[in-house]
Amino acid sequence: MNSILSTVLPAPEDPILSVIFGCRDDPSPVKLNLGLGSYRTEEGKPFVLDVVRRAEQQLAKDLSKNKDYPPLTGLPDFNKLSAKLILGDDSLALQENRVVTVQCLSGTGSLRVGAEFLANNNKERTVFLPIPTWGNHLGIFSFGDLSVKHFRYYDRKSRGLDFKGLLEDLGTTPPGAIVVLQACGHNPTGVDPTFEQWEHIRQIVRSKGLLPFFDCAYQGFASGNLDSDAQAVRMFLADGGECLIAQSYAKNMGLYSERIGALNIVCESEDVARKVESQVILIVRSMYLCPPIHGASIVTTILKNSDMYNDWTIELKGMADRIISMRQQLYEAIQARGTPGDWSHIIKHIGMFTFTGLNEEQVRLMANEYHIYMTYDGRISMASLSSNTVPQLADAIHAVVTRFI
């Protein structure tokens, strides 16, 4: 029998999966995986927020709940509360009914639905991604049948923002092009623009007639403050222009496995919003019909109840503060060892990830000799560190850096 599928080629190596599999197959009892983007406790365990457990218990006792199909756009209360969380209580766009919010499969699904919508409806089919950016962005927008180009973002020499290069590149983009911006806690670098720099970015995006698409995966998880982490998005809302925002509750509520998020599309008028929603519904219906409700029900329960909401913000700040503490501890440990170079970027960066500055050869050495795994570009998840593992990482960094002097 002839095989129809025999011509299928293997997929190219995925750098994140390579790290996961390499760590999985390492028998060392001291192996350390710093490549995965999920929060861990001081004991190295996944963390379920107490407020999430309480919400689930409350839902389990509610016998009025059923398993019928939800609306194609998701749970209405979830959408309303999610839009309010990112856009703000006093959002004029919400008051004027010109925001389309659709419950999606976490941040990835929100980006994917947004990409499909833009591929079908935006005249300019070019999307600009920062260099570097989250590894999945390229696949999401490529599969969305958009032409992907890039703009400068990270300066490897200073280990900070290449602000001049960013503005120059955005200044040469064609009108109507889509520009993907991370709202806070930039993945993979940990480098965010200042609010003053965000204002310059907003001005050039609007003057060039570009369409901003915000990836907001870490609201509240970067600084510990929900409003501060949404400030960049709200600056773009204040001018009345259009934008898209992908939200995720994976990090800030720890709902990684629930795959819960939302796509928000801010339009120029209520009439445009109705047309946009009709197009998004067509995409959702053919892609997965309707979203699952359990994760959305958890989020809705927490956001609707003022006591639960307040408890959530406390737990959220606790996670963010622990990550900030890991940055300080790692920096001090590296300094104490006299490791050559300037390592202050570790405490200047923000959010879950940071670029160490290690090159691929050093990263491979970290894995092979010290059983510490990170992506080949030197990115580590600060959320996977603990007070117990900081010395282990600092020792290994010192060893590989001094070896290559």
XYZ file of C-alpha atoms in Angstrom:
405
model
C 0.000 0.000 0.000
C 1.337 3.427 -0.931
C 1.698 5.846 1.969
C 0.019 9.185 1.401
C 1.808 10.730 4.381
C 5.318 9.432 3.625
C 6.327 12.745 2.062
C 5.773 14.646 5.329
C 9.021 16.254 6.478
C 10.062 16.569 10.127
C 9.431 19.963 11.703
C 12.464 22.173 12.288
C 13.986 22.041 15.752
C 12.082 24.131 18.269
C 14.519 25.807 20.692
C 12.088 25.745 23.610
C 11.191 22.086 23.116
C 14.891 21.233 22.824
C 15.442 22.672 26.283
C 12.423 20.840 27.714
C 13.456 17.485 26.248
C 17.111 17.965 27.184
C 16.239 18.620 30.805
C 13.696 15.798 30.851
C 16.271 13.259 29.697
C 19.023 14.456 32.059
C 19.307 11.974 34.975
C 21.131 14.473 37.211
C 19.376 15.035 40.563
C 20.467 18.687 40.549
C 19.227 19.590 37.057
C 17.595 22.984 36.775
C 15.158 24.004 34.028
C 15.144 27.768 33.504
C 13.658 27.611 30.025
C 9.993 27.108 30.846
C 7.764 30.157 31.257
C 5.772 29.130 34.310
C 5.945 30.293 37.913
C 7.432 28.081 40.602
C 7.413 28.366 44.395
C 10.534 28.508 46.578
C 10.244 24.713 46.676
C 10.273 24.526 42.878
C 6.631 23.457 42.648
C 3.795 24.783 40.459
C 1.687 27.303 42.361
C -2.113 27.278 42.544
C -3.426 30.553 43.937
C -5.591 30.214 47.039
C -8.209 32.493 45.484
C -8.384 30.179 42.459
C -9.054 27.169 44.702
C -11.803 29.105 46.484
C -13.385 30.107 43.191
C -13.367 26.487 42.004
C -14.965 25.321 45.235
C -17.673 27.947 44.863
C -18.326 26.898 41.269
C -18.491 23.222 42.221
C -21.258 23.959 44.724
C -23.341 25.946 42.243
C -25.817 23.388 40.896
C -27.307 25.951 38.502
C -24.228 25.592 36.280
C -24.541 23.348 33.242
C -22.401 22.086 30.361
C -24.345 23.607 27.481
C -22.593 25.416 24.640
C -21.565 28.946 25.609
C -21.884 31.836 23.121
C -19.325 31.714 20.320
C -17.670 34.823 21.740
C -17.456 33.298 25.235
C -19.041 34.099 28.586
C -20.436 37.660 28.467
C -19.453 38.520 32.056
C -15.925 37.256 31.450
C -15.571 39.421 28.353
C -16.940 42.502 30.079
C -14.687 42.126 33.112
C -11.613 41.273 31.069
C -11.991 44.336 28.875
C -12.426 46.505 31.953
C -9.315 44.995 33.568
C -7.007 45.879 30.686
C -8.679 49.036 29.366
C -9.517 50.573 32.742
C -12.645 51.402 34.723
C -13.032 54.761 33.005
C -12.355 53.589 29.446
C -14.096 55.888 26.971
C -13.915 53.172 24.328
C -15.976 50.860 26.555
C -18.453 53.607 27.356
C -18.944 54.223 23.641
C -19.411 50.485 22.876
C -16.597 50.389 20.356
C -14.672 47.463 21.850
C -15.090 43.885 20.644
C -14.001 41.313 23.247
C -13.880 37.610 22.486
C -12.922 34.871 24.925
C -10.055 32.871 23.419
C -7.640 30.068 24.236
C -5.246 32.047 26.439
C -2.847 34.583 24.951
C -1.702 32.322 22.136
C -5.249 31.709 20.938
C -6.071 35.405 21.227
C -3.091 36.291 19.047
C -3.986 33.564 16.560
C -7.605 34.700 16.179
C -6.405 38.286 15.857
C -3.869 37.312 13.200
C -6.527 35.477 11.199
C -8.865 38.466 11.458
C -6.166 40.844 10.227
C -5.127 38.538 7.390
C -8.729 38.485 6.192
C -9.604 42.139 6.742
C -6.554 44.417 6.878
C -5.477 45.864 3.529
C -1.816 46.000 4.560
C -0.857 42.383 5.247
C 2.559 43.076 6.770
C 3.174 42.576 10.470
C 6.279 43.888 12.226
C 7.723 41.971 15.175
C 10.463 43.182 17.527
C 13.925 41.606 17.418
C 13.905 39.511 19.502
C 10.390 38.514 20.484
C 8.524 35.552 21.930
C 9.411 32.567 19.746
C 5.792 31.689 19.031
C 4.974 35.099 17.518
C 6.590 34.197 14.200
C 4.591 31.003 13.837
C 1.314 32.610 14.907
C 1.482 35.423 12.374
C 3.020 33.309 9.614
C 0.251 30.724 9.904
C -2.120 33.669 9.797
C -0.862 34.199 6.248
C 0.680 37.574 6.992
C 4.036 38.804 5.745
C 6.364 39.052 8.756
C 9.094 41.679 9.039
C 10.995 43.003 12.020
C 12.042 46.132 13.854
C 14.980 46.626 16.187
C 14.247 46.372 19.900
C 17.118 44.962 21.984
C 20.648 46.339 22.177
C 22.956 43.436 23.032
C 25.844 45.757 23.874
C 23.964 47.704 26.553
C 21.567 44.825 27.305
C 18.802 47.401 27.168
C 16.374 48.936 24.700
C 17.589 49.961 21.252
C 15.265 52.931 21.343
C 16.885 54.814 18.483
C 16.790 51.755 16.217
C 13.186 51.030 17.207
C 11.993 54.500 16.235
C 13.986 54.489 13.006
C 12.537 51.150 11.917
C 8.953 52.029 12.795
C 9.434 55.269 10.891
C 10.021 53.350 7.667
C 7.026 51.000 7.916
C 4.195 51.295 5.370
C 0.913 52.919 6.495
C -1.606 50.386 7.736
C 1.043 47.848 8.738
C 0.535 45.907 11.968
C 3.102 46.369 14.733
C 3.228 43.849 17.579
C 4.114 45.364 20.947
C 4.433 43.617 24.300
C 2.596 45.610 26.945
C 4.962 44.742 29.816
C 7.534 42.178 30.907
C 8.996 41.782 27.409
C 9.646 38.150 26.511
C 12.473 37.143 26.087
C 14.559 40.148 27.130
C 12.876 41.584 30.238
C 13.449 45.049 28.733
C 10.472 47.439 28.708
C 10.343 51.015 27.420
C 9.865 53.750 29.990
C 6.494 55.531 29.924
C 8.224 58.480 28.273
C 9.578 56.171 25.573
C 6.143 54.587 25.176
C 4.757 58.032 24.408
C 7.313 58.484 21.608
C 6.394 55.034 20.270
C 2.710 55.944 20.370
C 3.325 59.149 18.464
C 5.221 57.464 15.653
C 2.728 54.584 15.430
C -0.159 57.032 15.098
C 1.639 59.460 12.763
C 2.535 56.574 10.424
C -1.005 55.171 10.520
C 0.117 51.814 11.926
C -2.157 49.343 13.697
C -0.791 48.333 17.128
C -1.405 44.785 18.353
C -0.529 44.439 22.035
C 0.441 41.103 23.520
C -0.442 41.450 27.203
C 0.585 38.183 28.833
C 1.803 39.568 32.144
C -0.585 42.229 33.453
C 0.154 42.591 37.168
C 2.823 39.920 36.950
C 5.639 42.254 35.890
C 5.499 45.110 38.403
C 2.932 43.647 40.802
C 0.473 46.401 39.874
C -2.357 45.733 37.398
C -2.787 49.377 36.391
C 0.908 50.096 35.970
C 1.358 47.067 33.702
C -1.585 48.225 31.565
C -0.350 51.807 31.260
C 1.229 51.413 27.819
C -2.014 50.034 26.389
C -4.065 52.799 27.970
C -1.780 55.465 26.499
C -2.769 54.233 23.049
C -6.445 54.154 24.039
C -6.382 57.752 25.221
C -5.872 59.102 21.693
C -9.042 57.393 20.428
C -7.215 55.274 17.862
C -7.669 51.627 16.972
C -5.694 48.748 18.460
C -5.851 45.046 19.294
C -4.974 43.539 22.678
C -4.417 39.862 23.452
C -4.873 39.010 27.140
C -3.823 35.948 29.076
C -4.637 34.722 32.579
C -1.984 31.989 32.505
C 0.596 33.949 34.472
C -1.340 36.419 36.621
C -3.868 33.838 37.867
C -1.672 30.781 37.388
C -4.252 29.272 34.998
C -1.706 27.793 32.571
C -3.621 24.602 31.867
C -7.028 26.284 31.606
C -5.994 28.152 28.411
C -8.020 31.235 29.204
C -7.588 34.663 27.648
C -9.315 37.280 25.533
C -8.888 39.247 22.336
C -9.945 42.894 22.527
C -10.339 44.955 19.351
C -10.775 48.684 19.908
C -12.569 50.293 16.956
C -13.257 53.876 15.920
C -17.033 53.575 16.334
C -19.803 51.294 17.546
C -20.848 50.638 13.952
C -17.351 49.445 13.025
C -17.242 47.295 16.170
C -20.421 45.448 15.117
C -18.897 44.646 11.722
C -15.621 43.539 13.282
C -17.398 41.242 15.728
C -19.302 39.572 12.891
C -16.009 38.775 11.154
C -14.352 37.487 14.315
C -17.315 35.196 14.995
C -16.862 33.619 11.552
C -13.230 32.857 12.390
C -14.007 31.450 15.827
C -16.824 29.277 14.509
C -14.629 27.601 11.923
C -11.573 27.361 14.193
C -13.008 25.862 17.404
C -16.723 26.835 17.454
C -16.826 28.103 21.045
C -14.408 28.308 23.967
C -14.351 26.141 27.113
C -16.008 27.719 30.138
C -14.201 26.397 33.230
C -11.247 28.790 33.154
C -13.512 31.678 32.177
C -15.808 30.861 35.088
C -12.873 30.941 37.520
C -11.712 34.333 36.236
C -15.237 35.737 36.266
C -15.868 34.560 39.814
C -12.701 36.285 41.037
C -13.175 39.526 39.119
C -16.854 39.883 40.129
C -16.279 39.450 43.862
C -14.530 42.413 45.507
C -13.056 40.329 48.341
C -11.723 37.702 45.956
C -10.399 40.411 43.637
C -8.496 42.046 46.497
C -7.096 38.699 47.619
C -6.008 38.016 44.047
C -4.098 41.285 43.826
C -2.269 40.405 47.055
C -1.277 36.963 45.779
C -0.342 38.442 42.412
C 1.939 41.009 44.012
C 3.460 38.239 46.088
C 4.463 36.360 42.920
C 5.841 39.493 41.282
C 7.777 40.449 44.410
C 9.339 36.994 44.647
C 10.571 37.291 41.054
C 12.029 40.729 41.799
C 13.723 39.215 44.864
C 15.248 36.466 42.710
C 16.720 39.138 40.438
C 18.348 40.880 43.394
C 19.655 37.629 44.879
C 21.138 36.469 41.575
C 22.790 39.818 40.947
C 24.320 39.872 44.423
C 25.502 36.261 44.100
C 27.242 36.976 40.777
C 28.821 40.129 42.219
C 30.039 38.188 45.267
C 31.876 35.739 43.019
C 33.644 38.528 41.161
C 32.327 37.374 37.799
C 33.738 39.593 35.039
C 31.346 41.997 33.329
C 28.461 44.278 34.227
C 25.492 42.254 35.505
C 23.288 45.157 36.565
C 20.880 44.379 33.714
C 19.530 41.507 35.822
C 17.999 43.956 38.314
C 17.124 46.535 35.667
C 15.016 44.092 33.661
C 11.432 43.319 34.662
C 9.029 40.404 34.541
C 9.394 36.675 34.221
C 12.378 36.572 31.858
C 15.793 38.089 31.447
C 18.610 37.800 28.948
C 21.719 36.693 30.833
C 24.114 37.791 28.100
C 25.477 34.261 27.737
C 26.113 33.067 24.181
C 25.027 29.737 22.717
C 28.351 28.023 23.402
C 28.174 29.036 27.045
C 24.512 27.983 27.266
C 25.315 24.514 25.920
C 28.168 24.243 28.398
C 25.778 25.151 31.222
C 23.570 22.229 30.235
C 26.280 19.675 29.506
C 28.502 20.298 32.539
C 26.294 22.018 35.088
C 22.847 20.569 34.236
C 21.277 24.031 33.972
C 18.962 24.496 31.011
C 17.959 27.715 29.271
C 17.152 28.738 25.704
C 20.146 29.039 23.384
C 19.889 32.833 23.312
C 20.665 32.935 27.038
C 17.146 33.657 28.247
C 16.240 32.427 31.723
C 12.956 32.354 33.618
C 13.476 34.235 36.874
C 10.226 32.695 38.096
C 11.842 29.253 38.072
C 14.641 30.278 40.436
C 14.608 29.955 44.225
C 16.881 31.002 47.067
C 18.248 27.449 47.021
C 19.085 27.411 43.318
C 20.480 30.948 42.943
C 23.949 29.892 44.208
C 23.956 26.939 41.795
C 23.211 29.231 38.859
C 25.674 31.905 39.972
C 28.452 29.311 40.306
C 27.777 27.981 36.805
C 27.612 31.460 35.243
C 30.926 32.362 36.868
C 32.507 29.144 35.604
C 31.437 29.500 31.961
C 32.167 33.229 31.795
C 35.695 32.898 33.202
C 36.426 29.916 30.971
C 35.950 31.984 27.831
C 38.019 35.022 28.894
